[in-house]
Short mmCIF file of C-alpha atoms in Angstrom, two decimals:
data_model
loop_
_atom_site.label_atom_id
_atom_site.label_comp_id
_atom_site.label_asym_id
_atom_site.label_seq_id
_atom_site.Cartn_x
_atom_site.Cartn_y
_atom_site.Cartn_z
CA UNK A 60 86.38 -54.34 -10.63
CA UNK A 61 87.15 -54.07 -6.94
CA UNK A 62 89.18 -50.87 -7.56
CA UNK A 63 86.88 -49.30 -9.70
CA UNK A 64 83.89 -49.94 -7.40
CA UNK A 65 85.87 -48.51 -4.32
CA UNK A 66 87.35 -45.59 -6.43
CA UNK A 67 83.71 -44.51 -7.51
CA UNK A 68 82.51 -45.03 -4.06
CA UNK A 69 85.23 -42.72 -2.75
CA UNK A 70 84.60 -39.86 -5.11
CA UNK A 71 80.89 -39.97 -4.21
CA UNK A 72 81.39 -39.95 -0.57
CA UNK A 73 84.24 -37.47 -0.41
CA UNK A 74 82.60 -35.24 -3.01
CA UNK A 75 79.34 -35.27 -0.82
CA UNK A 76 81.24 -34.55 2.23
CA UNK A 77 83.22 -31.51 0.62
CA UNK A 78 79.83 -30.06 -0.82
CA UNK A 79 77.86 -30.77 2.54
CA UNK A 80 77.69 -28.97 5.76
CA UNK A 81 81.19 -28.53 7.24
CA UNK A 82 81.65 -29.56 10.84
CA UNK A 83 79.21 -30.81 13.32
CA UNK A 84 77.40 -29.67 16.51
CA UNK A 85 78.53 -30.88 19.72
CA UNK A 86 75.23 -32.73 19.99
CA UNK A 87 76.17 -34.93 17.07
CA UNK A 88 79.57 -35.90 18.68
CA UNK A 89 80.37 -38.80 20.79
CA UNK A 90 81.90 -38.01 24.18
CA UNK A 91 84.86 -39.56 25.67
CA UNK A 92 83.00 -42.11 27.98
CA UNK A 93 83.05 -39.50 30.90
CA UNK A 94 81.75 -41.34 33.98
CA UNK A 95 79.02 -39.87 36.14
CA UNK A 96 80.08 -39.28 39.64
CA UNK A 97 77.92 -40.81 42.43
CA UNK A 98 75.02 -39.00 43.37
CA UNK A 99 72.02 -38.96 45.91
CA UNK A 100 68.87 -37.16 44.74
CA UNK A 101 65.15 -37.46 45.56
CA UNK A 102 62.33 -38.52 43.17
CA UNK A 103 59.06 -36.61 42.79
CA UNK A 104 57.48 -39.18 44.98
CA UNK A 105 59.84 -38.50 47.86
CA UNK A 106 62.02 -41.54 47.40
CA UNK A 107 65.86 -41.28 47.38
CA UNK A 108 67.75 -42.21 44.11
CA UNK A 109 71.40 -43.18 43.85
CA UNK A 110 73.27 -43.21 40.63
CA UNK A 111 73.55 -47.11 40.92
CA UNK A 112 69.70 -47.47 40.83
CA UNK A 113 70.11 -46.32 37.05
CA UNK A 114 72.28 -49.42 36.07
CA UNK A 115 69.47 -51.24 34.82
CA UNK A 116 69.63 -49.81 31.34
CA UNK A 117 70.60 -46.52 29.27
CA UNK A 118 69.12 -43.33 30.66
CA UNK A 119 68.38 -39.90 29.20
CA UNK A 120 69.20 -36.79 31.35
CA UNK A 121 67.59 -33.42 30.75
CA UNK A 122 67.72 -30.27 32.94
CA UNK A 123 64.70 -28.46 33.57
CA UNK A 124 62.88 -26.21 36.31
CA UNK A 125 59.11 -26.05 36.71
CA UNK A 126 58.96 -22.24 36.87
CA UNK A 127 60.87 -21.98 33.45
CA UNK A 128 58.69 -20.11 31.03
CA UNK A 129 60.00 -21.09 27.75
CA UNK A 130 62.61 -23.83 27.11
CA UNK A 131 61.61 -26.17 29.82
CA UNK A 132 57.99 -26.87 28.55
CA UNK A 133 59.38 -27.54 25.16
CA UNK A 134 62.09 -29.87 26.47
CA UNK A 135 59.49 -31.72 28.53
CA UNK A 136 57.16 -32.11 25.88
CA UNK A 137 60.05 -33.50 23.68
CA UNK A 138 60.84 -35.96 26.68
CA UNK A 139 56.93 -36.74 26.72
CA UNK A 140 57.39 -37.82 22.93
CA UNK A 141 60.52 -39.76 23.60
CA UNK A 142 58.64 -41.55 26.43
CA UNK A 143 56.29 -43.03 23.64
CA UNK A 144 58.99 -43.71 21.15
CA UNK A 145 61.01 -45.73 23.87
CA UNK A 146 58.19 -47.74 24.86
CA UNK A 147 59.06 -51.34 25.65
CA UNK A 148 62.73 -50.59 26.05
CA UNK A 149 64.68 -50.52 29.42
CA UNK A 150 65.46 -47.09 28.97
CA UNK A 151 64.52 -44.31 31.66
CA UNK A 152 64.20 -40.74 31.26
CA UNK A 153 65.63 -38.50 34.13
CA UNK A 154 64.63 -35.00 34.55
CA UNK A 155 66.75 -33.10 36.89
CA UNK A 156 65.52 -29.82 38.31
CA UNK A 157 68.19 -26.91 38.30
CA UNK A 158 65.93 -25.04 40.63
CA UNK A 159 65.81 -27.51 43.55
CA UNK A 160 64.99 -24.84 46.24
CA UNK A 161 61.64 -24.39 44.75
CA UNK A 162 61.05 -27.56 42.80
CA UNK A 163 60.28 -29.96 45.86
CA UNK A 164 59.06 -33.51 45.33
CA UNK A 165 55.28 -32.24 45.56
CA UNK A 166 55.91 -29.70 42.75
CA UNK A 167 57.73 -31.98 40.79
CA UNK A 168 55.03 -34.57 41.28
CA UNK A 169 52.29 -32.19 39.83
CA UNK A 170 54.67 -31.27 37.02
CA UNK A 171 55.30 -34.89 35.95
CA UNK A 172 51.60 -35.39 35.99
CA UNK A 173 51.19 -32.48 33.79
CA UNK A 174 53.25 -34.21 31.09
CA UNK A 175 51.79 -37.61 31.72
CA UNK A 176 54.98 -39.19 32.92
CA UNK A 177 55.02 -42.75 33.58
CA UNK A 178 56.39 -43.18 36.98
CA UNK A 179 58.20 -46.59 36.22
CA UNK A 180 60.17 -44.86 33.14
CA UNK A 181 60.43 -40.99 33.74
CA UNK A 182 61.69 -39.81 36.92
CA UNK A 183 61.89 -35.88 38.13
CA UNK A 184 64.80 -35.49 40.52
CA UNK A 185 65.68 -32.74 42.99
CA UNK A 186 68.04 -32.31 45.92
CA UNK A 187 70.62 -29.96 47.30
CA UNK A 188 71.39 -26.96 44.77
CA UNK A 189 75.14 -27.45 45.31
CA UNK A 190 74.98 -31.05 44.67
CA UNK A 191 72.82 -30.70 41.51
CA UNK A 192 75.02 -27.90 40.18
CA UNK A 193 78.12 -29.82 40.86
CA UNK A 194 76.85 -32.69 39.08
CA UNK A 195 75.75 -30.98 35.93
CA UNK A 196 78.99 -29.19 35.72
CA UNK A 197 81.50 -31.64 36.54
CA UNK A 198 79.91 -34.86 35.40
CA UNK A 199 77.64 -33.64 32.41
CA UNK A 200 80.05 -30.98 31.37
CA UNK A 201 77.27 -28.62 30.93
CA UNK A 202 77.01 -25.09 32.17
CA UNK A 203 74.12 -24.03 34.72
CA UNK A 204 73.82 -20.62 36.67
CA UNK A 205 71.48 -18.31 38.16
CA UNK A 206 70.93 -15.25 35.82
CA UNK A 207 70.90 -11.67 37.19
CA UNK A 208 67.83 -9.42 37.42
CA UNK A 209 69.04 -7.43 34.50
CA UNK A 210 69.59 -10.49 32.42
CA UNK A 211 66.11 -11.69 33.17
CA UNK A 212 64.64 -8.21 32.18
CA UNK A 213 66.21 -8.79 28.64
CA UNK A 214 64.37 -12.12 28.52
CA UNK A 215 66.85 -14.44 29.92
CA UNK A 216 65.44 -17.24 32.18
CA UNK A 217 66.05 -17.14 35.95
CA UNK A 218 68.58 -20.05 35.84
CA UNK A 219 70.71 -20.56 32.58
CA UNK A 220 71.03 -24.13 31.63
CA UNK A 221 71.65 -26.44 28.63
CA UNK A 222 68.55 -27.59 26.55
CA UNK A 223 70.68 -30.64 25.35
CA UNK A 224 69.61 -34.29 26.32
CA UNK A 225 72.38 -36.48 27.49
CA UNK A 226 72.53 -40.39 26.88
CA UNK A 227 74.01 -42.13 29.68
CA UNK A 228 74.88 -45.99 29.40
CA UNK A 229 74.10 -48.54 32.03
CA UNK A 230 77.64 -48.32 33.24
CA UNK A 231 76.99 -44.65 34.01
CA UNK A 232 79.22 -43.29 31.41
CA UNK A 233 78.11 -40.25 29.16
CA UNK A 234 77.68 -41.39 25.50
CA UNK A 235 76.51 -38.44 23.69
CA UNK A 236 74.56 -35.22 23.75
CA UNK A 237 71.55 -34.51 21.58
CA UNK A 238 70.09 -31.35 20.35
CA UNK A 239 66.50 -31.18 21.85
CA UNK A 240 65.59 -28.97 18.72
CA UNK A 241 66.73 -31.15 16.11
CA UNK A 242 64.28 -33.63 14.93
CA UNK A 243 67.07 -35.81 12.97
CA UNK A 244 69.10 -35.98 16.30
CA UNK A 245 66.11 -37.01 18.31
CA UNK A 246 65.73 -39.94 15.89
CA UNK A 247 69.24 -40.76 16.41
CA UNK A 248 68.67 -40.61 20.16
CA UNK A 249 65.87 -43.14 20.03
CA UNK A 250 67.82 -45.56 17.76
CA UNK A 251 70.99 -45.33 19.79
CA UNK A 252 69.03 -45.60 23.25
CA UNK A 253 66.99 -48.73 21.83
CA UNK A 254 70.28 -50.27 20.66
CA UNK A 255 71.74 -49.93 24.12
CA UNK A 256 68.74 -51.27 25.71
CA UNK A 257 69.10 -54.64 23.74
CA UNK A 258 69.56 -58.05 25.14
CA UNK A 259 73.50 -59.02 25.35
CA UNK A 260 73.01 -61.67 22.73
CA UNK A 261 71.87 -59.13 20.15
CA UNK A 262 74.52 -56.70 21.06
CA UNK A 263 77.05 -59.63 20.60
CA UNK A 264 76.10 -59.81 17.00
CA UNK A 265 78.33 -57.46 15.39
CA UNK A 266 81.50 -58.97 16.88
CA UNK A 267 80.18 -62.38 15.79
CA UNK A 268 79.67 -60.96 12.32
CA UNK A 269 83.23 -59.62 12.00
CA UNK A 270 84.43 -63.15 13.40
CA UNK A 271 82.52 -64.79 10.58
CA UNK A 272 83.91 -62.43 7.97
CA UNK A 273 87.45 -63.17 9.11
CA UNK A 274 86.67 -66.81 8.98
CA UNK A 275 85.34 -66.41 5.43
CA UNK A 276 88.82 -64.63 4.47
CA UNK A 277 90.84 -67.52 6.03
CA UNK A 278 88.70 -70.10 4.18
CA UNK A 279 88.97 -68.29 0.92
CA UNK A 280 92.81 -68.12 1.16
CA UNK A 281 92.95 -71.81 2.25
CA UNK A 282 90.51 -72.80 -0.68
CA UNK A 283 92.90 -70.78 -3.10
CA UNK A 284 96.01 -72.56 -2.01
CA UNK A 285 94.19 -76.02 -2.04
CA UNK A 286 93.27 -75.49 -5.61
CA UNK A 287 96.68 -74.32 -6.49
CA UNK A 288 98.14 -77.55 -5.12
CA UNK A 289 95.69 -79.76 -6.88
CA UNK A 290 93.84 -80.96 -4.12
CA UNK A 291 90.34 -80.50 -5.55
CA UNK A 292 88.30 -82.39 -2.88
CA UNK A 293 89.67 -80.28 -0.04
CA UNK A 294 89.29 -77.19 -2.05
CA UNK A 295 85.52 -78.02 -2.59
CA UNK A 296 84.95 -78.83 1.06
CA UNK A 297 86.72 -75.81 2.13
CA UNK A 298 84.71 -73.52 -0.32
CA UNK A 299 81.39 -75.02 0.65
CA UNK A 300 82.30 -74.38 4.17
CA UNK A 301 83.16 -70.58 3.40
CA UNK A 302 79.62 -70.38 1.69
CA UNK A 303 77.92 -71.90 4.85
CA UNK A 304 79.96 -69.23 6.94
CA UNK A 305 78.98 -66.32 4.69
CA UNK A 306 75.17 -67.79 4.94
CA UNK A 307 75.55 -67.49 8.91
CA UNK A 308 76.92 -64.17 8.79
CA UNK A 309 73.88 -63.16 6.52
CA UNK A 310 71.60 -64.44 8.94
CA UNK A 311 73.12 -62.71 11.85
CA UNK A 312 73.50 -59.44 10.07
CA UNK A 313 69.74 -59.45 9.11
CA UNK A 314 68.74 -60.45 12.64
CA UNK A 315 70.80 -57.84 14.14
CA UNK A 316 69.54 -55.03 11.95
CA UNK A 317 66.00 -56.18 12.29
CA UNK A 318 66.20 -55.28 16.05
CA UNK A 319 68.47 -52.15 15.70
CA UNK A 320 67.79 -50.73 12.15
CA UNK A 321 70.44 -48.51 10.71
CA UNK A 322 73.45 -47.75 12.68
CA UNK A 323 75.01 -44.36 11.82
CA UNK A 324 78.80 -43.71 11.73
CA UNK A 325 79.39 -41.26 14.62
CA UNK A 326 82.78 -39.97 13.23
CA UNK A 327 83.02 -36.93 11.22
CA UNK A 328 85.48 -35.37 8.34
CA UNK A 329 87.75 -37.46 6.30
CA UNK A 330 87.26 -40.72 8.57
CA UNK A 331 83.51 -40.35 7.96
CA UNK A 332 84.02 -40.21 4.24
CA UNK A 333 86.58 -43.20 4.08
CA UNK A 334 84.10 -45.04 6.10
CA UNK A 335 81.38 -44.47 3.81
CA UNK A 336 83.43 -45.10 0.83
CA UNK A 337 84.32 -48.55 2.22
CA UNK A 338 80.64 -49.24 3.29
CA UNK A 339 79.27 -48.27 -0.29
CA UNK A 340 81.78 -50.29 -2.19
CA UNK A 341 81.22 -53.29 0.29
CA UNK A 342 77.38 -53.10 -0.25
CA UNK A 343 77.53 -52.78 -3.84
CA UNK A 344 79.82 -55.64 -4.17
CA UNK A 345 78.03 -57.74 -1.71
CA UNK A 346 74.74 -57.57 -3.77
CA UNK A 347 76.73 -58.20 -7.03
CA UNK A 348 78.38 -61.19 -5.36
CA UNK A 349 75.26 -63.20 -4.52
CA UNK A 350 74.41 -64.49 -8.05
CA UNK A 351 77.96 -64.70 -8.93
CA UNK A 352 78.67 -67.12 -6.06
CA UNK A 353 75.71 -69.29 -6.84
CA UNK A 354 76.83 -69.25 -10.43
CA UNK A 355 80.34 -70.15 -9.56
CA UNK A 356 79.03 -73.02 -7.23
CA UNK A 357 76.42 -74.21 -10.03
CA UNK A 358 79.26 -74.50 -12.69
CA UNK A 359 81.29 -76.58 -10.20
CA UNK A 360 78.43 -78.80 -9.37
CA UNK A 361 77.73 -79.41 -13.00
CA UNK A 362 81.56 -79.94 -13.56
CA UNK A 363 81.84 -77.17 -15.96
CA UNK A 364 85.30 -76.63 -14.54
CA UNK A 365 86.51 -74.17 -17.62
CA UNK A 366 83.75 -72.03 -17.11
CA UNK A 367 83.85 -72.37 -13.18
CA UNK A 368 87.54 -71.34 -13.15
CA UNK A 369 86.84 -68.35 -15.34
CA UNK A 370 84.06 -66.90 -13.21
CA UNK A 371 86.02 -67.98 -9.98
CA UNK A 372 88.71 -65.50 -11.09
CA UNK A 373 86.48 -62.80 -10.62
CA UNK A 374 84.46 -64.13 -7.65
CA UNK A 375 87.44 -64.70 -5.64
CA UNK A 376 89.03 -61.24 -5.25
CA UNK A 377 85.55 -59.60 -4.85
CA UNK A 378 84.58 -62.17 -2.00
CA UNK A 379 87.78 -61.53 -0.35
CA UNK A 380 87.32 -57.85 -0.43
CA UNK A 381 83.80 -58.26 1.05
CA UNK A 382 85.17 -60.35 3.97
CA UNK A 383 88.01 -58.00 4.74
CA UNK A 384 85.88 -54.79 4.50
CA UNK A 385 83.25 -56.53 6.70
CA UNK A 386 85.84 -56.65 9.52
CA UNK A 387 87.21 -52.92 8.62
CA UNK A 388 83.62 -51.68 8.95
CA UNK A 389 83.06 -53.34 12.21
CA UNK A 390 86.23 -52.02 13.86
CA UNK A 391 85.54 -48.30 12.44
CA UNK A 392 81.89 -48.41 13.44
CA UNK A 393 81.92 -50.05 16.91
CA UNK A 394 85.78 -50.20 18.10
CA UNK A 395 87.12 -46.81 16.84
CA UNK A 396 87.16 -43.94 19.30
CA UNK A 397 85.49 -40.98 17.58
CA UNK A 398 85.10 -38.96 20.61
CA UNK A 399 86.54 -35.32 20.44
CA UNK A 400 87.76 -33.67 23.59
CA UNK A 401 84.71 -32.09 24.96
CA UNK A 402 85.13 -28.93 27.37
CA UNK A 403 82.87 -27.76 30.17
CA UNK A 404 80.12 -25.41 29.12
CA UNK A 405 78.47 -27.10 26.34
#
């Protein structure tokens, strides 16, 4: 049964991947943890901002300038929407001017008022042009450059810059770029930012769940060896402990996802198809397992051991598969490095 469910899941997931959109934009890829170099800039209220001042939580970085006629108003409107979506989180939004010679703190202050920026959560930064350009190019791996008058006559903005929004974690490492034009990626940005804003006890739950799944597998094998050796009481105690561990896992799982919601797998290609195959088969069998486990236990309690053994022969391998794949899903989703090599000039 396990093999059939996994095979069907694999056919579905690999088939969907082959018929779907090939590849992914750079905005949908994780970066390799590029660290943001130390910087000192100036806020719209005139106060200095150091990179270390942004270690209280994750932050979004966007690059705009007030004289920008087209993309920047759109980006700032998007950031205003994200400010509302991230209300209640520890995340900050950082708009860095790529035209610092014109965008003084006074100019940025008026611009922030125009977009209803909360000064506690959305900061507008300026500084020396060379420092800002170096920060964007070297730390954020994005292109920025002044355009020529000829290019501007053809419709180019005075300063060419990326319209991507970068997510930076509280350890000052790049996490991911998001396409500011994509509603789907902006939803992912909100979800990922909120996840990284959670309390440490919540973010620790996936690792705890993986441990509980591992413990369930060990208890299952122990129970199997005990029953094979005729140690029925020890077998019963071990399996009831395994049932309690699985219950604890379910509680932690539901608690985590009530705060985080759905966590999307960041990898692409065949790895993503493999992950989804494992996840789909794991989910289907986990749903099937709940009544099967209860029925298996019920028959043992009623001392209907012949029928208990008959259903246990089916329950045991499925339960083992769910426990092992629970650990595999954790490792693939939270521990595997999905980051491609990212070159400057995105």
